[in-house]
Short mmCIF file of C-alpha atoms in Angstrom, two decimals:
data_model
loop_
_atom_site.label_atom_id
_atom_site.label_comp_id
_atom_site.label_asym_id
_atom_site.label_seq_id
_atom_site.Cartn_x
_atom_site.Cartn_y
_atom_site.Cartn_z
CA ALA A 469 2.16 -1.75 23.46
CA GLN A 470 -0.75 -3.83 21.94
CA SER A 471 -0.52 -7.73 21.99
CA VAL A 472 -2.84 -10.73 21.30
CA THR A 473 -2.18 -14.26 23.18
CA GLN A 474 -3.96 -17.12 21.59
CA PRO A 475 -2.48 -19.83 24.61
CA ASP A 476 -3.53 -22.64 22.69
CA ILE A 477 -1.31 -23.47 19.64
CA HIS A 478 -3.32 -26.85 18.63
CA ILE A 479 -6.53 -28.24 19.31
CA THR A 480 -8.44 -31.46 18.21
CA VAL A 481 -11.93 -31.73 18.92
CA SER A 482 -14.35 -34.22 17.59
CA GLU A 483 -16.81 -33.75 15.04
CA GLY A 484 -20.31 -32.39 16.23
CA ALA A 485 -18.58 -31.19 19.58
CA SER A 486 -18.59 -27.73 20.88
CA LEU A 487 -15.25 -25.37 20.59
CA GLU A 488 -13.73 -22.71 22.35
CA LEU A 489 -10.46 -20.85 21.33
CA ARG A 490 -9.13 -18.58 23.57
CA CYS A 491 -7.49 -15.10 22.86
CA ASN A 492 -6.43 -12.53 25.08
CA TYR A 493 -5.31 -9.23 24.66
CA SER A 494 -3.24 -6.28 25.81
CA TYR A 495 -4.70 -2.92 24.73
CA GLY A 496 -4.85 0.42 26.69
CA ALA A 497 -8.28 1.43 25.07
CA THR A 498 -11.31 -0.18 24.03
CA PRO A 499 -10.10 -2.10 21.25
CA TYR A 500 -11.28 -3.35 17.80
CA LEU A 501 -11.22 -7.07 17.88
CA PHE A 502 -11.47 -9.44 15.16
CA TRP A 503 -11.07 -13.31 14.40
CA TYR A 504 -9.84 -14.71 11.04
CA VAL A 505 -9.45 -18.22 9.40
CA GLN A 506 -7.16 -19.32 7.25
CA SER A 507 -7.30 -22.66 5.58
CA PRO A 508 -4.22 -24.32 4.51
CA GLY A 509 -2.51 -22.40 1.74
CA GLN A 510 -5.11 -19.96 1.52
CA GLY A 511 -5.65 -16.13 2.77
CA LEU A 512 -7.48 -15.18 5.71
CA GLN A 513 -11.27 -14.84 6.03
CA LEU A 514 -13.19 -12.12 8.58
CA LEU A 515 -15.11 -14.70 10.95
CA LEU A 516 -16.52 -11.95 13.03
CA LYS A 517 -15.56 -8.73 14.57
CA TYR A 518 -16.45 -6.66 17.81
CA PHE A 519 -16.41 -2.59 17.53
CA SER A 520 -18.74 -1.81 20.44
CA GLY A 521 -22.28 -2.74 21.47
CA ASP A 522 -23.55 -6.06 22.53
CA THR A 523 -20.65 -8.02 23.71
CA LEU A 524 -21.73 -11.24 22.37
CA VAL A 525 -21.31 -10.93 18.40
CA GLN A 526 -22.40 -13.56 15.80
CA GLY A 527 -20.37 -14.32 12.90
CA ILE A 528 -20.14 -16.53 9.47
CA LYS A 529 -20.32 -20.23 9.30
CA GLY A 530 -22.00 -20.49 12.89
CA PHE A 531 -19.29 -18.87 15.10
CA GLU A 532 -19.64 -16.29 17.87
CA ALA A 533 -17.53 -14.30 19.99
CA GLU A 534 -17.67 -12.92 23.35
CA PHE A 535 -15.82 -9.62 24.56
CA LYS A 536 -15.11 -9.73 28.20
CA ARG A 537 -13.42 -6.37 29.09
CA SER A 538 -12.56 -7.60 32.62
CA GLN A 539 -10.83 -10.30 31.58
CA SER A 540 -9.38 -8.59 28.52
CA SER A 541 -10.71 -11.93 26.45
CA PHE A 542 -12.24 -12.52 23.11
CA ASN A 543 -12.94 -16.14 22.87
CA LEU A 544 -14.16 -17.58 19.99
CA ARG A 545 -17.25 -20.34 19.97
CA LYS A 546 -19.01 -22.85 18.14
CA PRO A 547 -21.73 -25.51 19.37
CA SER A 548 -21.05 -27.84 16.94
CA VAL A 549 -17.71 -28.65 15.00
CA HIS A 550 -17.66 -29.66 11.57
CA TRP A 551 -14.78 -31.41 9.53
CA SER A 552 -14.73 -28.41 7.24
CA ASP A 553 -13.61 -26.27 10.25
CA ALA A 554 -10.39 -27.42 10.17
CA ALA A 555 -8.17 -24.55 10.14
CA GLU A 556 -5.90 -22.21 11.50
CA TYR A 557 -7.53 -19.50 13.68
CA PHE A 558 -6.18 -15.72 14.53
CA CYS A 559 -7.44 -13.56 16.83
CA ALA A 560 -6.52 -9.65 16.02
CA VAL A 561 -6.66 -6.19 17.54
CA GLY A 562 -6.60 -2.78 16.27
CA PRO A 563 -7.28 0.62 17.50
CA GLY A 564 -9.74 1.11 14.84
CA GLY A 565 -10.27 3.51 11.58
CA ASN A 566 -7.71 2.52 9.01
CA THR A 567 -4.77 1.05 10.97
CA PRO A 568 -2.84 -2.26 11.31
CA LEU A 569 -3.58 -5.08 13.07
CA VAL A 570 -1.71 -6.92 15.66
CA PHE A 571 -2.35 -10.70 15.33
CA GLY A 572 -1.78 -13.35 17.80
CA LYS A 573 -0.07 -16.65 16.64
CA GLY A 574 -3.02 -18.74 15.64
CA THR A 575 -4.39 -21.70 16.95
CA ARG A 576 -4.61 -24.56 14.58
CA LEU A 577 -7.87 -26.59 14.86
CA SER A 578 -7.90 -30.35 13.72
CA VAL A 579 -11.62 -31.94 13.59
CA ILE A 580 -11.57 -35.86 13.99
CA ALA A 581 -14.58 -38.23 13.14
CA ASN B 1210 -16.35 -6.92 -7.01
CA ALA B 1211 -13.15 -8.93 -7.24
CA GLY B 1212 -11.42 -9.56 -4.01
CA VAL B 1213 -7.92 -8.57 -2.85
CA MET B 1214 -5.50 -9.84 -5.64
CA GLN B 1215 -1.97 -11.30 -5.39
CA ASN B 1216 0.76 -12.29 -7.94
CA PRO B 1217 2.67 -14.39 -8.01
CA ARG B 1218 0.91 -16.77 -5.70
CA HIS B 1219 4.36 -18.61 -5.29
CA LEU B 1220 7.78 -17.41 -6.09
CA VAL B 1221 11.19 -18.98 -5.83
CA ARG B 1222 14.11 -16.95 -5.55
CA ARG B 1223 17.87 -17.47 -5.15
CA ARG B 1224 19.57 -15.82 -2.41
CA GLY B 1225 20.61 -12.30 -3.74
CA GLN B 1226 18.18 -11.98 -6.13
CA GLU B 1227 15.24 -9.50 -6.25
CA ALA B 1228 11.74 -10.59 -5.13
CA ARG B 1229 8.54 -8.07 -6.57
CA LEU B 1230 5.18 -9.12 -5.02
CA ARG B 1231 2.02 -7.17 -6.42
CA CYS B 1232 -1.18 -6.30 -4.61
CA SER B 1233 -4.20 -5.17 -6.22
CA PRO B 1234 -6.58 -3.74 -3.66
CA MET B 1235 -10.38 -4.36 -3.71
CA LYS B 1236 -12.37 -1.92 -6.01
CA GLY B 1237 -12.85 1.45 -4.26
CA HIS B 1238 -10.17 0.54 -1.61
CA SER B 1239 -7.40 3.15 -1.23
CA HIS B 1240 -5.75 1.74 1.91
CA VAL B 1241 -3.45 -1.09 1.49
CA TYR B 1242 -1.54 -3.38 4.35
CA TRP B 1243 1.82 -5.58 3.95
CA TYR B 1244 1.81 -8.42 6.34
CA ARG B 1245 4.32 -11.23 6.35
CA GLN B 1246 3.61 -14.90 8.03
CA LEU B 1247 6.59 -16.84 9.30
CA PRO B 1248 6.25 -20.40 9.62
CA GLU B 1249 4.22 -21.55 12.82
CA GLU B 1250 3.73 -17.49 13.53
CA GLY B 1251 0.96 -15.16 13.12
CA LEU B 1252 0.92 -12.25 10.81
CA LYS B 1253 3.27 -9.21 11.61
CA PHE B 1254 2.46 -5.93 10.10
CA MET B 1255 5.23 -4.53 7.70
CA VAL B 1256 3.84 -1.40 5.95
CA TYR B 1257 0.87 0.88 5.32
CA LEU B 1258 0.01 2.59 2.31
CA GLN B 1259 -2.23 4.84 0.43
CA LYS B 1260 -2.20 6.09 -2.52
CA GLU B 1261 1.53 7.71 -3.58
CA ASN B 1262 2.11 7.46 0.20
CA ILE B 1263 3.79 5.43 2.97
CA ILE B 1264 1.64 5.95 6.00
CA ASP B 1265 3.51 3.59 8.35
CA GLU B 1266 6.55 1.27 7.73
CA SER B 1267 7.55 0.81 11.11
CA GLY B 1268 6.96 -3.22 10.70
CA MET B 1269 9.36 -3.17 7.70
CA PRO B 1270 12.95 -3.68 7.91
CA LYS B 1271 15.43 -1.06 7.42
CA GLU B 1272 17.67 -2.58 4.57
CA ARG B 1273 16.51 -4.47 1.30
CA PHE B 1274 12.79 -4.05 1.58
CA SER B 1275 10.74 -1.21 0.28
CA ALA B 1276 7.13 -0.70 -0.72
CA GLU B 1277 5.08 1.54 -3.07
CA PHE B 1278 1.72 2.12 -4.23
CA PRO B 1279 1.58 4.52 -7.06
CA LYS B 1280 -1.28 6.52 -8.35
CA GLU B 1281 -2.04 4.06 -11.07
CA GLY B 1282 -1.53 0.06 -10.87
CA PRO B 1283 -0.65 -2.28 -8.03
CA SER B 1284 1.02 -1.94 -4.75
CA ILE B 1285 4.35 -3.46 -4.71
CA LEU B 1286 6.41 -4.86 -2.26
CA ARG B 1287 9.90 -5.38 -3.28
CA ILE B 1288 12.77 -7.45 -1.46
CA GLN B 1289 16.05 -6.82 -2.49
CA GLN B 1290 19.30 -9.35 -2.15
CA VAL B 1291 16.62 -11.93 -0.69
CA VAL B 1292 18.09 -14.12 2.20
CA ARG B 1293 17.06 -17.50 3.12
CA GLY B 1294 15.27 -15.82 6.45
CA ASP B 1295 12.66 -13.70 3.70
CA SER B 1296 10.93 -17.18 3.11
CA ALA B 1297 7.29 -16.61 3.93
CA ALA B 1298 4.17 -15.85 3.01
CA TYR B 1299 3.37 -12.41 2.13
CA PHE B 1300 -0.19 -11.14 2.51
CA CYS B 1301 -1.66 -7.97 1.46
CA ALA B 1302 -4.86 -6.39 3.03
CA SER B 1303 -6.94 -3.66 1.56
CA SER B 1304 -9.72 -1.26 3.48
CA PRO B 1305 -11.74 1.28 2.07
CA PRO B 1306 -11.42 5.07 2.70
CA GLN B 1307 -12.47 6.98 5.58
CA GLY B 1308 -13.29 3.89 7.76
CA ARG B 1309 -15.26 5.74 10.35
CA LEU B 1310 -17.40 7.40 7.52
CA ALA B 1311 -17.99 4.28 5.47
CA GLY B 1312 -20.16 2.78 7.88
CA GLY B 1313 -17.56 1.95 10.34
CA SER B 1314 -16.39 -1.42 8.50
CA TYR B 1315 -12.80 -1.03 9.88
CA GLU B 1316 -12.48 -4.25 8.24
CA GLN B 1317 -9.32 -5.32 6.34
CA TYR B 1318 -9.71 -7.91 3.29
CA PHE B 1319 -6.93 -10.35 2.87
CA GLY B 1320 -5.45 -11.59 -0.75
CA PRO B 1321 -4.62 -15.40 -0.93
CA GLY B 1322 -0.97 -14.34 -0.17
CA THR B 1323 2.42 -14.76 -1.98
CA ARG B 1324 4.58 -17.73 -0.88
CA LEU B 1325 8.07 -16.79 -1.46
CA THR B 1326 11.13 -19.31 -1.09
CA VAL B 1327 14.37 -18.20 -1.06
CA THR B 1328 17.02 -21.24 -2.20
#
């Protein structure tokens, strides 16, 4: 069965510092991977996605993620965090096409001055 | 192009009442997914529908919950005889038809959610 693990429940970083949010997945075939961000009381916004090709994908708001098949990971990174990045981040996996997604439990990011 | 719309945004129901949550997908989208988010949890898939058809309801509780996506109008998630454990945020997402043919988007667009509180 598909599953997604986000090991960090809560991360606090200083504004301007770099960020890496971890995501590990369990899936039998090549997965389709996504990172979503959810601001308090809001819906989910897609940051980036990976289907195939270059394993380093660029997303919106300066985020990037790297797919590492050998480690079953799809970690999200940002070189310099802004206070507005404080939110909940969800990693998700799916088999592709029009199919439901499996989400991790999320990582809450706090940004301090 | 308006995004996915959900209403109401907030819904309060007493135990035993019915809750009806509505989702209007993005224009041109014919696939709708419902997810539930419990406090401190990620989103859990409930049901996947296309127009007039339920494709996958493996994540939906067998009792009290039902969903539809009629030919005309929004998709409806109905919860009968609500209990306190139904309190959660319910998100709807939509995607275009034939993902592979539509440029391989494979992207689900989420609505703002309906926050259900059962008192």
